[in-house]
Amino acid sequence: MKKTTGIDRSKTAKWRPATRAVRSGTWRSDHGETSEALYLTSGYTYDDAQTVADRFAGEASGMQYSRFQNPTVAMLEARIAAMEGAEACKAQASGMAAMTSALLCMLSSGDHVVAGRAAFGSCRWILNNVLNRFGITHTVVDGRDNAAWEAAVQPNTKAFFFETPANPTMDIVDLEFVCGLAKAKGITTVVDNAFATASLQRPLEFGADVVAYSATKLMDGQGRVLAGAVCGSDQWINEVLSPFQRNTGPVCSPFNAWVVLKGLETLDLRAHKQSENALQVGKFVAERVEKILHPGLPSFDQHNLSMKQMDACGPIFSFVVEGGRSRAFAVLDALELVDISNNIGDAKSLACHPASTTHNNMGPEGRAEMGVEEGMIRINVGLEDPLDVIEDLERAFDKAGV
Ligand SMILES: *Cc1c(COP(=O)(O)O)cnc(C)c1O
């Protein structure tokens, strides 16, 4: 293959973020194709036996098997790493495959994890139902409270694990403080950056060690495929994550990698435009409800911190209607344009009721601790004209009596 524009890290590191999202990782074949090629192959052939022996011995580079490497997946990994400012990236089958791999690859029995209280339901489920079966304990803290992170550290704390902004309460974790605390204590920080992506927030710049993704969300951005990614140092990815991943197999399909590669070309545009739209829609919602959790609004108590860490507020925010679950359902059922969907990051505006969907599996106590109220609605603002989204919400609020 030739014309490997975008694989050379010394070049991509000089590009600005929008350029990296379009160009990084492009690894052209001899045909010189414009668009990244889709290599739907599970295996590879070799001209001679020594070539394959050298590759398996780690003495020569090259593909061996698509559980280990695949050219299309490698392009996605190079692009995400460049966007993130990371030395290396490995793509996974889904966001949850990424989170599970990032934690299980480095934790052992007797280790301890400190996690932010607000989290994607399945991220909490892994702590409670997977890690604990192997003697890995955890403490959940209010991620907004710097002192709580410090107080939760034990001699056996190996990892900090959190989202920021967090799902669905939009809790913001102070990246500089929490990553700095972890560094000082030799703890590995794993940040789930799905709500922001590298277009809006780059946790490594604040000292995070590992950034993990659901690429299903904003990265694909058009609701097509599941995919995930984990970024970190060359050493951590090659020596800690890769051996785990290549032997346990939660790898990204080349087809899904290709779809996400195309999604990344428009990520910067989408992430900024959807943030603008979310701000406009959020200003309307703030006039109609008592409680709105929106990082972009000055009324949000962590607005300054979120704007310090993020280039824009992102497409997602939550609000609470009075009247609990039945009123929230009435609003959702009255929507005509905005779809009821638990997905996020899509170009289509989507709304959901976290307590009965994404955070259903954690029970009422878990939800209360996390701040997921019965009247809470989470919305992902898409690329429609925001005035149409506002009109739809206005109609739904009127009909539901909000
Ligand atoms: C969706 C999501 C996940 C899980 O990703 P999948 O691709 O659905 O497996 C993890 N964390 C956050 C913050 C998410 O929004």
mmCIF file of C-alpha atoms and ligand atoms in Angstrom, residues 93-99 119-120 122-123 163 165-167 192-195 212-217 225-228 342-344 378, ligand 1:
data_model
loop_
_atom_site.group_PDB
_atom_site.id
_atom_site.type_symbol
_atom_site.label_atom_id
_atom_site.label_comp_id
_atom_site.label_asym_id
_atom_site.label_seq_id
_atom_site.Cartn_x
_atom_site.Cartn_y
_atom_site.Cartn_z
ATOM 1 C CA ALA A 93 -17.126 -3.919 19.036
ATOM 2 C CA SER A 94 -19.175 -1.449 21.093
ATOM 3 C CA GLY A 95 -18.833 1.191 23.761
ATOM 4 C CA MET A 96 -19.454 -1.393 26.460
ATOM 5 C CA ALA A 97 -16.802 -3.679 24.969
ATOM 6 C CA ALA A 98 -14.439 -0.692 25.219
ATOM 7 C CA MET A 99 -15.294 0.052 28.861
ATOM 8 C CA ALA A 119 -22.745 6.918 34.683
ATOM 9 C CA PHE A 120 -24.210 5.034 31.789
ATOM 10 C CA SER A 122 -24.119 -0.601 31.983
ATOM 11 C CA CYS A 123 -20.913 1.059 33.217
ATOM 12 C CA GLU A 163 -17.824 10.166 32.405
ATOM 13 C CA PRO A 165 -20.469 15.166 31.126
ATOM 14 C CA ALA A 166 -22.161 12.188 32.733
ATOM 15 C CA ASN A 167 -25.312 10.446 31.667
ATOM 16 C CA ASP A 192 -15.643 7.772 29.108
ATOM 17 C CA ASN A 193 -15.741 10.707 26.655
ATOM 18 C CA ALA A 194 -18.806 9.633 24.654
ATOM 19 C CA PHE A 195 -20.884 12.752 25.387
ATOM 20 C CA ALA A 212 -12.719 5.176 26.235
ATOM 21 C CA TYR A 213 -15.551 5.601 23.781
ATOM 22 C CA SER A 214 -18.838 4.477 22.548
ATOM 23 C CA ALA A 215 -18.284 5.343 18.871
ATOM 24 C CA THR A 216 -21.939 4.402 18.378
ATOM 25 C CA LYS A 217 -22.940 7.871 19.500
ATOM 26 C CA VAL A 225 -23.545 0.911 13.856
ATOM 27 C CA LEU A 226 -22.183 -0.079 17.244
ATOM 28 C CA ALA A 227 -18.491 0.521 17.825
ATOM 29 C CA GLY A 228 -16.089 1.509 20.575
ATOM 30 C CA ASN A 342 -32.603 5.980 24.211
ATOM 31 C CA ASN A 343 -29.831 6.646 21.683
ATOM 32 C CA ILE A 344 -27.763 9.841 21.651
ATOM 33 C CA ARG A 378 -32.959 13.530 28.401
HETATM 34 C C1 LIG B 1 -23.840 4.512 24.928
HETATM 35 C C2 LIG B 1 -22.830 4.704 25.958
HETATM 36 C C3 LIG B 1 -22.014 3.635 26.353
HETATM 37 C C4 LIG B 1 -22.151 2.269 25.747
HETATM 38 O O1 LIG B 1 -21.857 2.248 24.383
HETATM 39 P P1 LIG B 1 -22.441 1.144 23.367
HETATM 40 O O2 LIG B 1 -21.803 1.491 22.064
HETATM 41 O O3 LIG B 1 -23.920 1.268 23.371
HETATM 42 O O4 LIG B 1 -22.011 -0.191 23.889
HETATM 43 C C5 LIG B 1 -21.076 3.884 27.327
HETATM 44 N N1 LIG B 1 -20.944 5.095 27.900
HETATM 45 C C6 LIG B 1 -21.712 6.135 27.548
HETATM 46 C C7 LIG B 1 -21.514 7.449 28.191
HETATM 47 C C8 LIG B 1 -22.677 5.979 26.564
HETATM 48 O O5 LIG B 1 -23.452 7.014 26.220
#
